[in-house]
PDB file of C-alpha atoms in Angstrom:
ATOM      1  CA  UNK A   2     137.980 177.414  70.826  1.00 60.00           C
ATOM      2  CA  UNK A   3     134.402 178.667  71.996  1.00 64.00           C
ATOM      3  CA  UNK A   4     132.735 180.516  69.991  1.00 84.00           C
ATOM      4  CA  UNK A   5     130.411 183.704  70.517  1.00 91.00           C
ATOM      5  CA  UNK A   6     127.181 184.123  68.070  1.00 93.00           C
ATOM      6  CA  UNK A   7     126.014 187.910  67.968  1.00 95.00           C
ATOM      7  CA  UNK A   8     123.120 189.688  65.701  1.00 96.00           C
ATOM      8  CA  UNK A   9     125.240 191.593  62.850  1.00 94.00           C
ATOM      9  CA  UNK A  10     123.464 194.963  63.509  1.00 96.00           C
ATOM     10  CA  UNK A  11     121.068 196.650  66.279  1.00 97.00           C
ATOM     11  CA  UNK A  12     119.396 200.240  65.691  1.00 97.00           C
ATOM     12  CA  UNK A  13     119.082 202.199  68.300  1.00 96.00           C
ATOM     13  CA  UNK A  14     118.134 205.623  69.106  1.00 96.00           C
ATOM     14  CA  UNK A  15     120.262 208.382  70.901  1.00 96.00           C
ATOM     15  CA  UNK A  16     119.676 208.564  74.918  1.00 96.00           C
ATOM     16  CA  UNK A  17     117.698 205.301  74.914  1.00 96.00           C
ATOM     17  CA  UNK A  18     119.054 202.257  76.995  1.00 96.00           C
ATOM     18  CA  UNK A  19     120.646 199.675  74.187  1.00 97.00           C
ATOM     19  CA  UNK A  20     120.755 196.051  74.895  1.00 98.00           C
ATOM     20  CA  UNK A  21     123.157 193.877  72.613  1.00 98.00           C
ATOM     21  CA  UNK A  22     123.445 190.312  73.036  1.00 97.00           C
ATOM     22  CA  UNK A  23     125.823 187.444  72.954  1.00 96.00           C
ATOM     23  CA  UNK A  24     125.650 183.737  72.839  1.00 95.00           C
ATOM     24  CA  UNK A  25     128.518 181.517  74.146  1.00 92.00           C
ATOM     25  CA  UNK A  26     126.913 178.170  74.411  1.00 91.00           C
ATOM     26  CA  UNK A  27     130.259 176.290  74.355  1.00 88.00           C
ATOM     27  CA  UNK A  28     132.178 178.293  77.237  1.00 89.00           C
ATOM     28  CA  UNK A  29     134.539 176.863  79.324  1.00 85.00           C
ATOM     29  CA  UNK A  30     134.628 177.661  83.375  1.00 84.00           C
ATOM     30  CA  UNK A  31     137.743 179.343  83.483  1.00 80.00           C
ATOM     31  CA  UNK A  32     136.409 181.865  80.028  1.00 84.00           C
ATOM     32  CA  UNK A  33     135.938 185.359  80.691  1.00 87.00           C
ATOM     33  CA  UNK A  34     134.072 187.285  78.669  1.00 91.00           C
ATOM     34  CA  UNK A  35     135.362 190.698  77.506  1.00 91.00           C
ATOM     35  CA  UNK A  36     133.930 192.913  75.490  1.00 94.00           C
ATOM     36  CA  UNK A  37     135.246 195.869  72.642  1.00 94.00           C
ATOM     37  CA  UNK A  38     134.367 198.303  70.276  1.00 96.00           C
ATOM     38  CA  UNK A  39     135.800 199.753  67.079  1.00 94.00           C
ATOM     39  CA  UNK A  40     134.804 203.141  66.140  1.00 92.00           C
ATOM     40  CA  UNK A  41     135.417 203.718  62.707  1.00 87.00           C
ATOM     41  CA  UNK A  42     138.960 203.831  61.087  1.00 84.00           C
ATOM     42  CA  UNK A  43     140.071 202.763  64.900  1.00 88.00           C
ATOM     43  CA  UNK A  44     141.394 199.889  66.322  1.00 90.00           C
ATOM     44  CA  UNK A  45     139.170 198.338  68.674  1.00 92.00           C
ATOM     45  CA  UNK A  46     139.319 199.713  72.621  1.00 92.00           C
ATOM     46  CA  UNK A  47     137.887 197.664  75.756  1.00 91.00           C
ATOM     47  CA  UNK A  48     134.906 197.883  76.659  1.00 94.00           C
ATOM     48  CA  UNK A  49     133.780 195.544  79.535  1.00 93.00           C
ATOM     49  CA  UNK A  50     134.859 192.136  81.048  1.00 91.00           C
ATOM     50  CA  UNK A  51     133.241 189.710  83.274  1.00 90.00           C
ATOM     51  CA  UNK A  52     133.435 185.968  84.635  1.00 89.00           C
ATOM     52  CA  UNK A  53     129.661 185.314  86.414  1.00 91.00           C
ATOM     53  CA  UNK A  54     128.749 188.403  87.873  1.00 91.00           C
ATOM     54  CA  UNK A  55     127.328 191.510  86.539  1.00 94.00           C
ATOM     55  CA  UNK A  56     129.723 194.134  85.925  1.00 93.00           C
ATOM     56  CA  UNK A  57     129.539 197.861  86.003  1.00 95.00           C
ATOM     57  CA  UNK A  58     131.743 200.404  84.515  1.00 92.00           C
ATOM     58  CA  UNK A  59     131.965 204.175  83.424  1.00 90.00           C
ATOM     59  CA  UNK A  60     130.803 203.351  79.546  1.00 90.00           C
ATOM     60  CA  UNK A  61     128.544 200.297  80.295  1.00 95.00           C
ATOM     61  CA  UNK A  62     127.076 196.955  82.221  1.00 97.00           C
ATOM     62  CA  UNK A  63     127.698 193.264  81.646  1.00 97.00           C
ATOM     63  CA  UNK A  64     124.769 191.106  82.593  1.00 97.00           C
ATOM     64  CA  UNK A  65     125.663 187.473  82.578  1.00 96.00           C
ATOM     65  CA  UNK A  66     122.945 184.559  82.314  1.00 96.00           C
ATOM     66  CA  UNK A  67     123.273 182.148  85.434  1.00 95.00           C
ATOM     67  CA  UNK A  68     124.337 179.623  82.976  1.00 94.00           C
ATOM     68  CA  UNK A  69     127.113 181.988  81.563  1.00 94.00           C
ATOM     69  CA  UNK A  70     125.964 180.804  77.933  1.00 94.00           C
ATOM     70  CA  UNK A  71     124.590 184.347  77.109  1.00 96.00           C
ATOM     71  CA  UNK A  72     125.797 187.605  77.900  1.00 96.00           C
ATOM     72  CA  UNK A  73     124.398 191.411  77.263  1.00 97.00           C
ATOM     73  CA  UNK A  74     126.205 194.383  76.882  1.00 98.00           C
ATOM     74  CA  UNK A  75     123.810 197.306  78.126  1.00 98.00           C
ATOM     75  CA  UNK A  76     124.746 200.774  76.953  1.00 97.00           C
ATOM     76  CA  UNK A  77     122.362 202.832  79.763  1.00 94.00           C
ATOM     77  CA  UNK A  78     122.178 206.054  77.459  1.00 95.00           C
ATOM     78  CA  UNK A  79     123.447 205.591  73.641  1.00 95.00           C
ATOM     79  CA  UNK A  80     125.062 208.750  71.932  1.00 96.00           C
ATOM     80  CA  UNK A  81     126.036 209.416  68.465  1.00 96.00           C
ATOM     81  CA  UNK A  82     129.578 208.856  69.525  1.00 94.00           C
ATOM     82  CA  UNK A  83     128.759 205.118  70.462  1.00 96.00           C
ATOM     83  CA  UNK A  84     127.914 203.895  66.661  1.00 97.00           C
ATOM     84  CA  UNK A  85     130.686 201.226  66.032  1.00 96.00           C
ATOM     85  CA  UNK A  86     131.482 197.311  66.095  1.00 95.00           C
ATOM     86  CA  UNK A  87     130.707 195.525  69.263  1.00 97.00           C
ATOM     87  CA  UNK A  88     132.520 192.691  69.534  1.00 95.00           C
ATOM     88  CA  UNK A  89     131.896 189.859  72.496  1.00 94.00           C
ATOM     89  CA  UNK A  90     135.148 187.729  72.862  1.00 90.00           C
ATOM     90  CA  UNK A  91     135.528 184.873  74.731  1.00 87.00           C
ATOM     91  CA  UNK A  92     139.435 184.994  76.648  1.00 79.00           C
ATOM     92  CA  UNK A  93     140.818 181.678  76.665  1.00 72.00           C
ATOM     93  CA  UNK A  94     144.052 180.406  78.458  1.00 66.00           C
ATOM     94  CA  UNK A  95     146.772 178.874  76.245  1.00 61.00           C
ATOM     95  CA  UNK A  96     147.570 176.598  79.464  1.00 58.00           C
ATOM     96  CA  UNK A  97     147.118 175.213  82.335  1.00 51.00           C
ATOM     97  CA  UNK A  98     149.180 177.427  83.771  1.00 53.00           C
ATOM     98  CA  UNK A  99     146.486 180.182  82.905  1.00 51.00           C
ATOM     99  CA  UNK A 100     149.268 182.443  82.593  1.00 56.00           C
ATOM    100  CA  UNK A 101     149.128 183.392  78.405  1.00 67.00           C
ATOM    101  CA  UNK A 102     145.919 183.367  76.617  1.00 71.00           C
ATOM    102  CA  UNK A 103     144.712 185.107  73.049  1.00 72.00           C
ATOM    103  CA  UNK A 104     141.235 186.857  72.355  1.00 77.00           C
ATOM    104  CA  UNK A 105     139.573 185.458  69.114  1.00 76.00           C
ATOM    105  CA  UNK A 106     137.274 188.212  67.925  1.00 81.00           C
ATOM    106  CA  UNK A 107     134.072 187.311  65.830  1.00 79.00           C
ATOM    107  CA  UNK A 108     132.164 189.336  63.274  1.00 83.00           C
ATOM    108  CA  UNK A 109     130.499 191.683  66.363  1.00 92.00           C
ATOM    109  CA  UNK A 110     127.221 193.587  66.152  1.00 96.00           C
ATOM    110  CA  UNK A 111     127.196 197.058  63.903  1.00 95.00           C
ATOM    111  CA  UNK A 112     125.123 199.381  65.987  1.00 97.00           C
ATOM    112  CA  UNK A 113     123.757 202.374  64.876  1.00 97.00           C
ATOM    113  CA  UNK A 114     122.397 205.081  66.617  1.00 97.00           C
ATOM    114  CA  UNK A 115     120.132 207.681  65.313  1.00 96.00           C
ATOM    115  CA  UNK A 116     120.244 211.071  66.550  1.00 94.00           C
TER     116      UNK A 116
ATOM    117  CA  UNK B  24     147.971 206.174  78.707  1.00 69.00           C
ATOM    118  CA  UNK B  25     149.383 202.881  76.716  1.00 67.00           C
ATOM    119  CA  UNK B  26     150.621 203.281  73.353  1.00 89.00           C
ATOM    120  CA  UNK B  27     151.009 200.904  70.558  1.00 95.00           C
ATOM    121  CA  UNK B  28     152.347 202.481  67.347  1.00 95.00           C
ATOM    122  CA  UNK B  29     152.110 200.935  63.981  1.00 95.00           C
ATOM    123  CA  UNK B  30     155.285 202.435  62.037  1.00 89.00           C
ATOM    124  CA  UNK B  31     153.169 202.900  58.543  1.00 89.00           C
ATOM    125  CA  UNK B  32     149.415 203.931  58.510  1.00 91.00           C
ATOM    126  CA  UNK B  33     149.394 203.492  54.669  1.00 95.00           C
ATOM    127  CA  UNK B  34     151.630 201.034  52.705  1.00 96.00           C
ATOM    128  CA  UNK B  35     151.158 199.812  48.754  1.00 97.00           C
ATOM    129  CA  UNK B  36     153.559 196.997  48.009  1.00 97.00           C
ATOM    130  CA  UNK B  37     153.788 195.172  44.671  1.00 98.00           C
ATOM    131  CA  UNK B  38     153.145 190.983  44.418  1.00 98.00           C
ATOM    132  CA  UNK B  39     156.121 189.328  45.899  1.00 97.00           C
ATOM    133  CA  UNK B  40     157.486 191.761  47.482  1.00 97.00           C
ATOM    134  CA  UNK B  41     158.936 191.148  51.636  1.00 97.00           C
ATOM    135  CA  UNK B  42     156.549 193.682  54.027  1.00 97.00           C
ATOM    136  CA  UNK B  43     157.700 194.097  57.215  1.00 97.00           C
ATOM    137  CA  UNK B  44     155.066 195.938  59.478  1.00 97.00           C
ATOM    138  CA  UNK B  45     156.486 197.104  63.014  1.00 97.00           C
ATOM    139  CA  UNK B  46     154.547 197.542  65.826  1.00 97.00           C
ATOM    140  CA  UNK B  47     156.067 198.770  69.337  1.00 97.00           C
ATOM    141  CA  UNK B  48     154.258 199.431  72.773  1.00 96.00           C
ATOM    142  CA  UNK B  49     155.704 201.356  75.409  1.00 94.00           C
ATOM    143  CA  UNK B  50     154.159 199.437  78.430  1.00 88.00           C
ATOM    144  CA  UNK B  51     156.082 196.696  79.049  1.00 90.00           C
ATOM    145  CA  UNK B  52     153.660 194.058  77.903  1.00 89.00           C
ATOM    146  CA  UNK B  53     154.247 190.587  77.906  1.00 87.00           C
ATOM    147  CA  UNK B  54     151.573 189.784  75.338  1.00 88.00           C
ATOM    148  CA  UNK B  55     151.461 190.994  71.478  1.00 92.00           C
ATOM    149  CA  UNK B  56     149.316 190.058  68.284  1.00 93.00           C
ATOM    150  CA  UNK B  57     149.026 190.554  65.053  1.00 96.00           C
ATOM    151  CA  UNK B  58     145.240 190.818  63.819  1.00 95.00           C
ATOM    152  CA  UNK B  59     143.748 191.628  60.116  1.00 96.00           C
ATOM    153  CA  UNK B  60     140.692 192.790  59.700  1.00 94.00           C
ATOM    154  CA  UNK B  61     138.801 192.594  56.359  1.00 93.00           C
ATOM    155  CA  UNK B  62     135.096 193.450  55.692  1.00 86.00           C
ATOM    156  CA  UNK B  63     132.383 190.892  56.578  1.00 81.00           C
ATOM    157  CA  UNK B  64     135.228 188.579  58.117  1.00 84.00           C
ATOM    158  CA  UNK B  65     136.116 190.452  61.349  1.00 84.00           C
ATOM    159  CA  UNK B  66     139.408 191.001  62.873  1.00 89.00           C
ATOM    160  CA  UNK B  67     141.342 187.348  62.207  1.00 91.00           C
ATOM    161  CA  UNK B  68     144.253 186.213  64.980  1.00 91.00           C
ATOM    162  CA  UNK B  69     147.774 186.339  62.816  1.00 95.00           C
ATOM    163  CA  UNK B  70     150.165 185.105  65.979  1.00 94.00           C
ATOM    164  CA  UNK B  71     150.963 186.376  68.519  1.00 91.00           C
ATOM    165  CA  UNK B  72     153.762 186.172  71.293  1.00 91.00           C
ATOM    166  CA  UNK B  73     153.681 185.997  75.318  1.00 86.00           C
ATOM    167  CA  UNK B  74     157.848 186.787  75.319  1.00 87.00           C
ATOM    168  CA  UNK B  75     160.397 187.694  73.760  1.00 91.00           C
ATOM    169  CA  UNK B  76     161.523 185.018  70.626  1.00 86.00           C
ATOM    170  CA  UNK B  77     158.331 183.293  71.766  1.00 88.00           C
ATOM    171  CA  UNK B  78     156.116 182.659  68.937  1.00 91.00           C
ATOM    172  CA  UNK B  79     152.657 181.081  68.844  1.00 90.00           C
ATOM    173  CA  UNK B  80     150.256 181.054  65.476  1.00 92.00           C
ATOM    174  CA  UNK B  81     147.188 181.667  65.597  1.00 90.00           C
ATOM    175  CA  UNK B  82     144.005 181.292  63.282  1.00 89.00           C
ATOM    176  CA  UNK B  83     145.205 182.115  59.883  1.00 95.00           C
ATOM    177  CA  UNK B  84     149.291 182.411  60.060  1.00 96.00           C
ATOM    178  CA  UNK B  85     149.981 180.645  56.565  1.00 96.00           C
ATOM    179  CA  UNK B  86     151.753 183.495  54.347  1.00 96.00           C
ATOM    180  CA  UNK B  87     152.987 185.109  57.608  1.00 98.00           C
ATOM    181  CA  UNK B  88     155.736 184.979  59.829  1.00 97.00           C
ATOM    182  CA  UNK B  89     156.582 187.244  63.017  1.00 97.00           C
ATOM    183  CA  UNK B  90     159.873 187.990  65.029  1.00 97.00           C
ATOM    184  CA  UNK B  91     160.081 189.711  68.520  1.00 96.00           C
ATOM    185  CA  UNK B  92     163.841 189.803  69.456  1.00 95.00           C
ATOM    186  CA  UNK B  93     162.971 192.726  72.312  1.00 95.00           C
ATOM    187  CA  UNK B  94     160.004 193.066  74.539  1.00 95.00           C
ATOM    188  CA  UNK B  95     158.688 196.397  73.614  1.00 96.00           C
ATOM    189  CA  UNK B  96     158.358 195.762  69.338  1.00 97.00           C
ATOM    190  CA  UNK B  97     156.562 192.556  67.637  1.00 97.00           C
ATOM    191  CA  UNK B  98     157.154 192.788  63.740  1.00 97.00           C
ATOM    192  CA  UNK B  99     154.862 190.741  61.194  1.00 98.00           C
ATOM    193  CA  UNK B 100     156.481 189.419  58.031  1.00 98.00           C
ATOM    194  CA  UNK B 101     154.739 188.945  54.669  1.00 97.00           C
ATOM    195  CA  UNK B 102     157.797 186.921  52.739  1.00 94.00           C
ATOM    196  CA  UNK B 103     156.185 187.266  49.294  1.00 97.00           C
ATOM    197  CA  UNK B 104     153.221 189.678  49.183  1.00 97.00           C
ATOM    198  CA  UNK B 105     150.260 188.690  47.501  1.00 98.00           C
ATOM    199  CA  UNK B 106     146.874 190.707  46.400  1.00 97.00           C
ATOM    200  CA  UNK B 107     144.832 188.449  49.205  1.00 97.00           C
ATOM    201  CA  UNK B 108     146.949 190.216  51.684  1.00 98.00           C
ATOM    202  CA  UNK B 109     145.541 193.967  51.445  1.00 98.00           C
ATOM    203  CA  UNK B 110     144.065 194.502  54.450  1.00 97.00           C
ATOM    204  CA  UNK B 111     143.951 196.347  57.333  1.00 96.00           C
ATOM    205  CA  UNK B 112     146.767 194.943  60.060  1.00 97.00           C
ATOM    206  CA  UNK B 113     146.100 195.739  63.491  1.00 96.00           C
ATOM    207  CA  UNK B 114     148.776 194.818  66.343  1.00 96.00           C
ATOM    208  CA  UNK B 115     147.844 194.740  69.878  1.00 93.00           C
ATOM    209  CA  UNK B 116     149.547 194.142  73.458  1.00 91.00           C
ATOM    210  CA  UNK B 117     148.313 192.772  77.356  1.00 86.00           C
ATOM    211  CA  UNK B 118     150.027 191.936  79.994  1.00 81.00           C
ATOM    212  CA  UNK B 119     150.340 188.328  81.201  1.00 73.00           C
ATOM    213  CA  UNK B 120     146.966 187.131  82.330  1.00 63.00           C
ATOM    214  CA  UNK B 121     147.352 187.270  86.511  1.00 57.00           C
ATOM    215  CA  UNK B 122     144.565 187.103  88.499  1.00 51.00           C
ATOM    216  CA  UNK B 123     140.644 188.836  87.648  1.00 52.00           C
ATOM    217  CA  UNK B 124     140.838 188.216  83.914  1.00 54.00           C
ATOM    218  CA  UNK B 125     140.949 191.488  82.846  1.00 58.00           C
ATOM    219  CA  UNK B 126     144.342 192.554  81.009  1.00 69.00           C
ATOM    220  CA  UNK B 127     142.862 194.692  78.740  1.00 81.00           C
ATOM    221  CA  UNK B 128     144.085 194.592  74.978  1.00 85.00           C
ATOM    222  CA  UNK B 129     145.208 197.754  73.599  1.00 90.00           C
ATOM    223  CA  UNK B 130     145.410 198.217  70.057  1.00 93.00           C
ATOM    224  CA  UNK B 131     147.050 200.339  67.011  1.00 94.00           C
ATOM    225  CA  UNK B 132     145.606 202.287  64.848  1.00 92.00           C
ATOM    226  CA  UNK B 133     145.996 200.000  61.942  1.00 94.00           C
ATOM    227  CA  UNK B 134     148.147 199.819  58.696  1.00 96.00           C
ATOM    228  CA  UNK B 135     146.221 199.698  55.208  1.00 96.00           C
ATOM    229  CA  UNK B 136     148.345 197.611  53.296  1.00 97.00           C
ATOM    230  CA  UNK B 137     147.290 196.954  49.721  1.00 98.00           C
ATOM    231  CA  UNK B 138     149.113 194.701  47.290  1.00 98.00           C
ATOM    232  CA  UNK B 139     149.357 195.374  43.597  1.00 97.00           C
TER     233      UNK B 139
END
């Protein structure tokens, strides 16, 4: 399976852009990359996904290298509310089918923001 | 909004002891898995199941076993409970993949399980 490499914690502080990053060296062409968070005492919720293009959604952007062996989550604006886990996940298919396929979640990036 | 309900939030189970912890989603999902998550190791892949009586393990499955006889629940089985298995379980459900990749996992809230 590929594997994603990210920092175990970022700092940031609240209403400033936060940048984490994510290395994927070993990603396959047909990988996308998703992206979650776990707020505490919470399962994890999605975040963001993405194949090669940038992405852009309500809670945050995907920038993905040319090479698609990094990736960055960009939060534009970080609030108290978005301290948690931020896991990058490679989503792999089971087949070649590409119809079933499982998320294997690393140790993710603790970010905290300060108020 | 999709729901996936863990039946216990809190469970303490003595060693050797069967666990069964029941998850069910009410959006017709294909796709379910059972995760733990304990601290500094992240959330582990149990197994999980693209249909019904389909089973497939995943990264740490020994001491485990699962059964999905309907669509909408995917139970995880602890035959003989051990101390190594408190942790937090956390079950999840997709849809099949499709098209664009997304299929967005939705998770439980968790159950705490400890073993004594």
């Amino acid at each position: 399976d590929a594997k994603t490499t990210q920092p175990n914690s970022m700092e940031s502080n609240e209403e400033e852009p936060v940048h984490l990053p994510c290395n994927h060296s070993t990603i396959s062409g047909t990988d996308y990359i998703h992206w979650y968070r776990q707020l505490p005492s919470q399962g994890p919720e999605y975040v963001i996904h993405g194949l090669t293009s940038n992405v852009n959604n309500r809670m945050a952007s995907l920038a993905i290298a040319e090479d698609r062996k990094s990736s960055t989550l960009i939060l534009h604006r970080a609030t108290l509310r978005d301290a948690a886990v931020y896991y990058c996940i490679l989503r792999a298919y089971l087949n070649s089918g590409g119809s079933n396929y499982k998320l294997t979640f690393g140790k993710g990036t603790l970010l905290t923001v300060n108020p | 909004d999709v729901k996936v309900t863990q039946s216990s939030r809190y469970l303490v189970k003595r060693t050797g002891e069967k666990v069964f912890l029941e998850c069910v989603q009410d959006m017709d999902h294909e796709n379910m898995f059972w995760y733990r998550q304990d601290p500094g190791l992240g959330l582990r892949l149990i197994y999980f199941s693209y249909d019904v009586k389909m089973k497939e393990k995943g990264d740490i499955p020994e001491g485990y076993s699962v059964s999905r006889e309907k669509k909408e629940r995917f139970s995880l089985i602890l035959e003989s409970a051990s101390t190594n298995q408190t942790s937090m379980y956390l079950c999840a459900s997709s849809e099949s993949a499709g098209t664009g990749g997304g299929n967005t996992i939705y998770f439980g809230e968790g159950s705490w399980l400890t073993v004594v």
